[in-house]
């Protein structure tokens, strides 16, 4: 089977690229191991809602059409939205087709799948950024008798045994799960490392509205000082809900969640925690204030001061000055550990030498270091918004332009930042 371009993955990123290629009349196929929007169907917990408001899902040729632009989709609505997008753009998706290897061929690539091999001049990797939960090596030292699970295995509190739960990681996933599990009657201890604190609402508007307007989300990969660092930043401590409540460390303390430092090790049945909790919280508070300062400056510069609520600041994160540095995991206090310690992509099927020493794909703004190969949907690929649904439109526009120029074979491979 032949196509000019093979796109791997029918999440929103692969579908956005499909739409951009169709606009340029580049023939292509989208290969998907499950159904359209497979990650949202199979890999998320029951109560999850998007933390981006409904309006913030502007895909090429499609966007939110309902009556609640400021609401937050649950998983069923998210799947329906992406499914509808695939229909609207008539994406040529081959479902239940798992890519098992991609190899360099005579004139492009050979893409082997569970349903035959495709030959293509170019390949777009849109297989997701969050395929595998990152679990720290110390997980192997957890005493037997304590159940452990990842956010991909977690569905709801009913699947957990009774007793205390330690959630490791305090970004979007960890704080949301800690909140839900604690409210179910299982006392939660939350291990907190570096995190990014933001309020849900500031000066009467959603924080995502501000970040969009002020231009934070449009910051480009070739404009930031330390790209490696921004690409590895944790997700915002944020949750989507009807009552627009802020889920942060103070709200968790208010309901009785116990905060401890970053999990540093496990030895002889005891968990050891870093003493840096007050520092990481102070740093997150400082960075939040800087974001709010930037918003306030923008309000002044654009003359919007009368139109929005006055500026204010939030209570600093409340933490014990000397939080406990150890916890006996054999005492029976903790019965379950949930590793909310991030996710990483799975490109284990990619048999092309494009990986760096840490196993990450070498690319320049999504233009992979292999001719005709492109990457979509990973954090800060080309912009701060690249990993969001809302980021795919611009990235797919840029990368499809690059891909088209490359296919034209006009003798010059454009620089990634030029497009
Ligand atoms: C818990 C969580 C909450 C999030 N919340 C938000 C939010 O509120 N708002 C927001 O904008 N973003 C959110 N994101 C981020 C982002 O939108 C998702 O990571 C999104 O799924 C990325 O889209 P994608 O199309 O790149 O990847 P995916 O949606 O993961 O799509 C990749 C597709 O590739 C397929 N695939 C993978 N490997 C293969 C293979 N070998 N062969 C064939 N097919 C394959 C998968 O089945 C999948 O369908 C969230 C992410 C997570 C993990």
Tab-separated table of N, CA and C in Angstrom, residues 248-340:
chain	number	residue	atom	x	y	z
A	248	UNK	N	-5.698	23.346	44.434
A	248	UNK	CA	-4.260	23.542	44.625
A	248	UNK	C	-3.873	23.016	46.006
A	249	UNK	N	-2.663	23.253	46.417
A	249	UNK	CA	-2.212	22.654	47.678
A	249	UNK	C	-2.996	23.217	48.867
A	250	UNK	N	-3.368	24.503	48.819
A	250	UNK	CA	-4.154	25.062	49.934
A	250	UNK	C	-5.548	24.442	49.990
A	251	UNK	N	-6.173	24.251	48.826
A	251	UNK	CA	-7.526	23.657	48.847
A	251	UNK	C	-7.443	22.212	49.338
A	252	UNK	N	-6.354	21.526	49.017
A	252	UNK	CA	-6.202	20.139	49.481
A	252	UNK	C	-5.941	20.111	50.990
A	253	UNK	N	-5.131	21.053	51.487
A	253	UNK	CA	-4.912	21.146	52.939
A	253	UNK	C	-6.238	21.414	53.652
A	254	UNK	N	-7.067	22.264	53.054
A	254	UNK	CA	-8.363	22.597	53.671
A	254	UNK	C	-9.246	21.368	53.876
A	255	UNK	N	-9.154	20.378	52.972
A	255	UNK	CA	-10.016	19.193	53.163
A	255	UNK	C	-9.301	18.097	53.963
A	256	UNK	N	-8.035	18.341	54.337
A	256	UNK	CA	-7.353	17.387	55.223
A	256	UNK	C	-6.250	16.574	54.584
A	257	UNK	N	-5.936	16.841	53.310
A	257	UNK	CA	-4.818	16.132	52.673
A	257	UNK	C	-3.513	16.577	53.353
A	258	UNK	N	-2.638	15.601	53.626
A	258	UNK	CA	-1.345	15.908	54.279
A	258	UNK	C	-0.274	16.095	53.214
A	259	UNK	N	0.456	17.209	53.273
A	259	UNK	CA	1.502	17.477	52.276
A	259	UNK	C	2.856	17.057	52.816
A	260	UNK	N	3.630	16.348	51.981
A	260	UNK	CA	5.013	16.041	52.338
A	260	UNK	C	5.903	16.343	51.123
A	261	UNK	N	7.211	16.285	51.326
A	261	UNK	CA	8.136	16.679	50.258
A	261	UNK	C	8.237	15.641	49.145
A	262	UNK	N	9.118	15.907	48.212
A	262	UNK	CA	9.335	15.001	47.080
A	262	UNK	C	9.868	13.659	47.580
A	263	UNK	N	9.346	12.588	47.018
A	263	UNK	CA	9.813	11.253	47.412
A	263	UNK	C	11.255	11.097	46.924
A	264	UNK	N	12.172	10.903	47.896
A	264	UNK	CA	13.592	10.834	47.518
A	264	UNK	C	14.097	9.406	47.476
A	265	UNK	N	13.477	8.507	48.219
A	265	UNK	CA	13.959	7.124	48.225
A	265	UNK	C	13.083	6.247	49.097
A	266	UNK	N	13.318	4.949	49.018
A	266	UNK	CA	12.646	4.002	49.915
A	266	UNK	C	13.723	3.018	50.366
A	267	UNK	N	13.834	2.825	51.670
A	267	UNK	CA	14.829	1.874	52.194
A	267	UNK	C	14.299	1.209	53.445
A	268	UNK	N	14.462	-0.088	53.551
A	268	UNK	CA	14.010	-0.852	54.726
A	268	UNK	C	12.556	-0.537	55.074
A	269	UNK	N	11.724	-0.426	54.044
A	269	UNK	CA	10.290	-0.217	54.288
A	269	UNK	C	9.914	1.215	54.640
A	270	UNK	N	10.895	2.111	54.619
A	270	UNK	CA	10.590	3.516	54.961
A	270	UNK	C	10.743	4.409	53.738
A	271	UNK	N	9.765	5.291	53.539
A	271	UNK	CA	9.883	6.278	52.462
A	271	UNK	C	10.610	7.503	53.006
A	272	UNK	N	11.548	8.026	52.200
A	272	UNK	CA	12.279	9.235	52.612
A	272	UNK	C	11.885	10.390	51.693
A	273	UNK	N	11.674	11.546	52.302
A	273	UNK	CA	11.226	12.706	51.532
A	273	UNK	C	12.230	13.843	51.622
A	274	UNK	N	12.298	14.603	50.557
A	274	UNK	CA	13.174	15.772	50.535
A	274	UNK	C	12.632	16.831	51.500
A	275	UNK	N	13.537	17.594	52.072
A	275	UNK	CA	13.119	18.670	52.977
A	275	UNK	C	12.783	19.954	52.240
A	276	UNK	N	12.686	19.874	50.925
A	276	UNK	CA	12.554	21.103	50.119
A	276	UNK	C	11.118	21.591	49.970
A	277	UNK	N	10.154	20.940	50.658
A	277	UNK	CA	8.747	21.323	50.434
A	277	UNK	C	8.493	22.831	50.570
A	278	UNK	N	8.948	23.477	51.687
A	278	UNK	CA	8.680	24.922	51.778
A	278	UNK	C	9.291	25.683	50.593
A	279	UNK	N	10.482	25.252	50.138
A	279	UNK	CA	11.140	25.977	49.037
A	279	UNK	C	10.396	25.808	47.712
A	280	UNK	N	9.990	24.547	47.381
A	280	UNK	CA	9.322	24.368	46.081
A	280	UNK	C	7.981	25.099	46.077
A	281	UNK	N	7.341	25.165	47.256
A	281	UNK	CA	6.058	25.885	47.301
A	281	UNK	C	6.283	27.390	47.168
A	282	UNK	N	7.331	27.892	47.837
A	282	UNK	CA	7.622	29.333	47.735
A	282	UNK	C	7.945	29.694	46.285
A	283	UNK	N	8.680	28.812	45.605
A	283	UNK	CA	9.043	29.077	44.209
A	283	UNK	C	7.794	29.080	43.312
A	284	UNK	N	6.887	28.124	43.553
A	284	UNK	CA	5.657	28.069	42.751
A	284	UNK	C	4.802	29.315	43.005
A	285	UNK	N	4.766	29.775	44.261
A	285	UNK	CA	4.009	30.996	44.571
A	285	UNK	C	4.616	32.199	43.845
A	286	UNK	N	5.955	32.252	43.859
A	286	UNK	CA	6.655	33.367	43.212
A	286	UNK	C	6.362	33.389	41.708
A	287	UNK	N	6.433	32.202	41.094
A	287	UNK	CA	6.210	32.141	39.639
A	287	UNK	C	4.756	32.477	39.303
A	288	UNK	N	3.827	32.080	40.176
A	288	UNK	CA	2.432	32.445	39.936
A	288	UNK	C	2.285	33.968	39.996
A	289	UNK	N	2.924	34.588	40.980
A	289	UNK	CA	2.820	36.051	41.105
A	289	UNK	C	3.391	36.735	39.870
A	290	UNK	N	4.481	36.166	39.324
A	290	UNK	CA	5.069	36.764	38.104
A	290	UNK	C	4.079	36.699	36.946
A	291	UNK	N	3.363	35.568	36.831
A	291	UNK	CA	2.366	35.449	35.765
A	291	UNK	C	1.256	36.488	35.971
A	292	UNK	N	0.824	36.638	37.232
A	292	UNK	CA	-0.252	37.601	37.510
A	292	UNK	C	0.230	39.031	37.254
A	293	UNK	N	1.511	39.300	37.569
A	293	UNK	CA	2.081	40.633	37.272
A	293	UNK	C	2.009	40.890	35.771
A	294	UNK	N	2.359	39.862	35.015
A	294	UNK	CA	2.371	40.019	33.548
A	294	UNK	C	0.952	40.306	33.028
A	295	UNK	N	-0.021	39.614	33.626
A	295	UNK	CA	-1.413	39.851	33.235
A	295	UNK	C	-1.806	41.290	33.579
A	296	UNK	N	-1.432	41.725	34.793
A	296	UNK	CA	-1.791	43.089	35.221
A	296	UNK	C	-1.176	44.133	34.295
A	297	UNK	N	0.068	43.905	33.904
A	297	UNK	CA	0.724	44.857	32.989
A	297	UNK	C	-0.009	44.904	31.654
A	298	UNK	N	-0.409	43.744	31.188
A	298	UNK	CA	-1.123	43.672	29.895
A	298	UNK	C	-2.457	44.429	29.978
A	299	UNK	N	-3.137	44.285	31.135
A	299	UNK	CA	-4.420	44.980	31.315
A	299	UNK	C	-4.191	46.492	31.225
A	300	UNK	N	-3.129	46.974	31.874
A	300	UNK	CA	-2.836	48.414	31.835
A	300	UNK	C	-2.508	48.822	30.396
A	301	UNK	N	-1.629	48.068	29.759
A	301	UNK	CA	-1.185	48.422	28.401
A	301	UNK	C	-2.336	48.455	27.402
A	302	UNK	N	-3.320	47.580	27.603
A	302	UNK	CA	-4.410	47.509	26.621
A	302	UNK	C	-5.612	48.347	27.054
A	303	UNK	N	-5.479	49.063	28.165
A	303	UNK	CA	-6.544	49.962	28.610
A	303	UNK	C	-7.807	49.238	29.056
A	304	UNK	N	-7.652	48.018	29.562
A	304	UNK	CA	-8.825	47.215	29.943
A	304	UNK	C	-9.194	47.367	31.417
A	305	UNK	N	-8.506	48.276	32.124
A	305	UNK	CA	-8.629	48.280	33.579
A	305	UNK	C	-10.053	48.414	34.099
A	306	UNK	N	-10.859	49.238	33.448
A	306	UNK	CA	-12.234	49.406	33.918
A	306	UNK	C	-13.117	48.197	33.616
A	307	UNK	N	-12.664	47.363	32.689
A	307	UNK	CA	-13.522	46.272	32.199
A	307	UNK	C	-13.359	44.967	32.966
A	308	UNK	N	-12.314	44.874	33.783
A	308	UNK	CA	-12.107	43.630	34.555
A	308	UNK	C	-11.950	43.969	36.032
A	309	UNK	N	-12.061	42.936	36.881
A	309	UNK	CA	-11.953	43.170	38.323
A	309	UNK	C	-10.545	43.670	38.680
A	310	UNK	N	-10.416	44.345	39.834
A	310	UNK	CA	-9.090	44.870	40.214
A	310	UNK	C	-8.090	43.748	40.521
A	311	UNK	N	-6.802	44.053	40.438
A	311	UNK	CA	-5.794	43.026	40.726
A	311	UNK	C	-5.810	42.618	42.198
A	312	UNK	N	-5.427	41.406	42.455
A	312	UNK	CA	-5.279	40.944	43.841
A	312	UNK	C	-4.284	39.795	43.838
A	313	UNK	N	-3.872	39.361	45.018
A	313	UNK	CA	-2.928	38.250	45.122
A	313	UNK	C	-3.514	37.149	46.001
A	314	UNK	N	-2.996	35.941	45.860
A	314	UNK	CA	-3.534	34.782	46.561
A	314	UNK	C	-2.679	34.456	47.782
A	315	UNK	N	-3.321	33.800	48.748
A	315	UNK	CA	-2.610	33.393	49.962
A	315	UNK	C	-1.438	32.487	49.585
A	316	UNK	N	-0.262	32.709	50.163
A	316	UNK	CA	0.851	31.800	49.865
A	316	UNK	C	0.482	30.366	50.252
A	317	UNK	N	1.137	29.402	49.632
A	317	UNK	CA	0.884	28.000	49.968
A	317	UNK	C	1.256	27.749	51.426
A	318	UNK	N	0.303	27.146	52.148
A	318	UNK	CA	0.551	26.865	53.570
A	318	UNK	C	1.259	25.522	53.717
A	319	UNK	N	2.466	25.533	54.266
A	319	UNK	CA	3.173	24.264	54.513
A	319	UNK	C	3.813	24.312	55.884
A	320	UNK	N	3.974	23.137	56.486
A	320	UNK	CA	4.708	23.066	57.748
A	320	UNK	C	6.143	23.520	57.486
A	321	UNK	N	6.736	24.228	58.440
A	321	UNK	CA	8.110	24.683	58.195
A	321	UNK	C	9.075	23.490	58.190
A	322	UNK	N	8.778	22.441	58.984
A	322	UNK	CA	9.633	21.241	58.966
A	322	UNK	C	8.763	20.009	58.704
A	323	UNK	N	8.366	19.796	57.455
A	323	UNK	CA	7.506	18.643	57.169
A	323	UNK	C	8.252	17.340	57.425
A	324	UNK	N	7.531	16.232	57.718
A	324	UNK	CA	8.204	14.966	58.017
A	324	UNK	C	9.092	14.522	56.858
A	325	UNK	N	10.228	13.940	57.217
A	325	UNK	CA	11.179	13.491	56.185
A	325	UNK	C	11.098	11.985	55.961
A	326	UNK	N	10.281	11.307	56.756
A	326	UNK	CA	10.183	9.849	56.599
A	326	UNK	C	8.771	9.367	56.873
A	327	UNK	N	8.438	8.204	56.331
A	327	UNK	CA	7.126	7.603	56.562
A	327	UNK	C	7.310	6.087	56.522
A	328	UNK	N	6.880	5.437	57.597
A	328	UNK	CA	7.042	3.985	57.680
A	328	UNK	C	5.959	3.315	56.829
A	329	UNK	N	6.372	2.712	55.727
A	329	UNK	CA	5.393	2.108	54.819
A	329	UNK	C	4.934	0.739	55.312
A	330	UNK	N	5.531	0.272	56.390
A	330	UNK	CA	5.104	-1.042	56.906
A	330	UNK	C	4.107	-0.887	58.060
A	331	UNK	N	3.781	0.353	58.431
A	331	UNK	CA	2.918	0.562	59.608
A	331	UNK	C	1.436	0.298	59.316
A	332	UNK	N	1.071	0.207	58.034
A	332	UNK	CA	-0.343	0.008	57.691
A	332	UNK	C	-1.070	1.309	57.419
A	333	UNK	N	-0.377	2.453	57.666
A	333	UNK	CA	-1.023	3.755	57.431
A	333	UNK	C	-1.305	3.953	55.929
A	334	UNK	N	-0.348	3.551	55.102
A	334	UNK	CA	-0.504	3.696	53.644
A	334	UNK	C	-0.821	2.321	53.055
A	335	UNK	N	-1.950	2.222	52.355
A	335	UNK	CA	-2.335	0.933	51.753
A	335	UNK	C	-2.204	0.943	50.230
A	336	UNK	N	-2.148	2.163	49.661
A	336	UNK	CA	-2.072	2.288	48.201
A	336	UNK	C	-1.144	3.443	47.847
A	337	UNK	N	-0.361	3.271	46.791
A	337	UNK	CA	0.445	4.392	46.263
A	337	UNK	C	0.031	4.621	44.805
A	338	UNK	N	-0.215	5.876	44.464
A	338	UNK	CA	-0.541	6.225	43.073
A	338	UNK	C	0.608	7.091	42.539
A	339	UNK	N	1.210	6.639	41.431
A	339	UNK	CA	2.364	7.354	40.852
A	339	UNK	C	1.860	8.386	39.846
A	340	UNK	N	1.680	9.615	40.315
A	340	UNK	CA	1.248	10.681	39.395
A	340	UNK	C	2.487	11.479	39.003
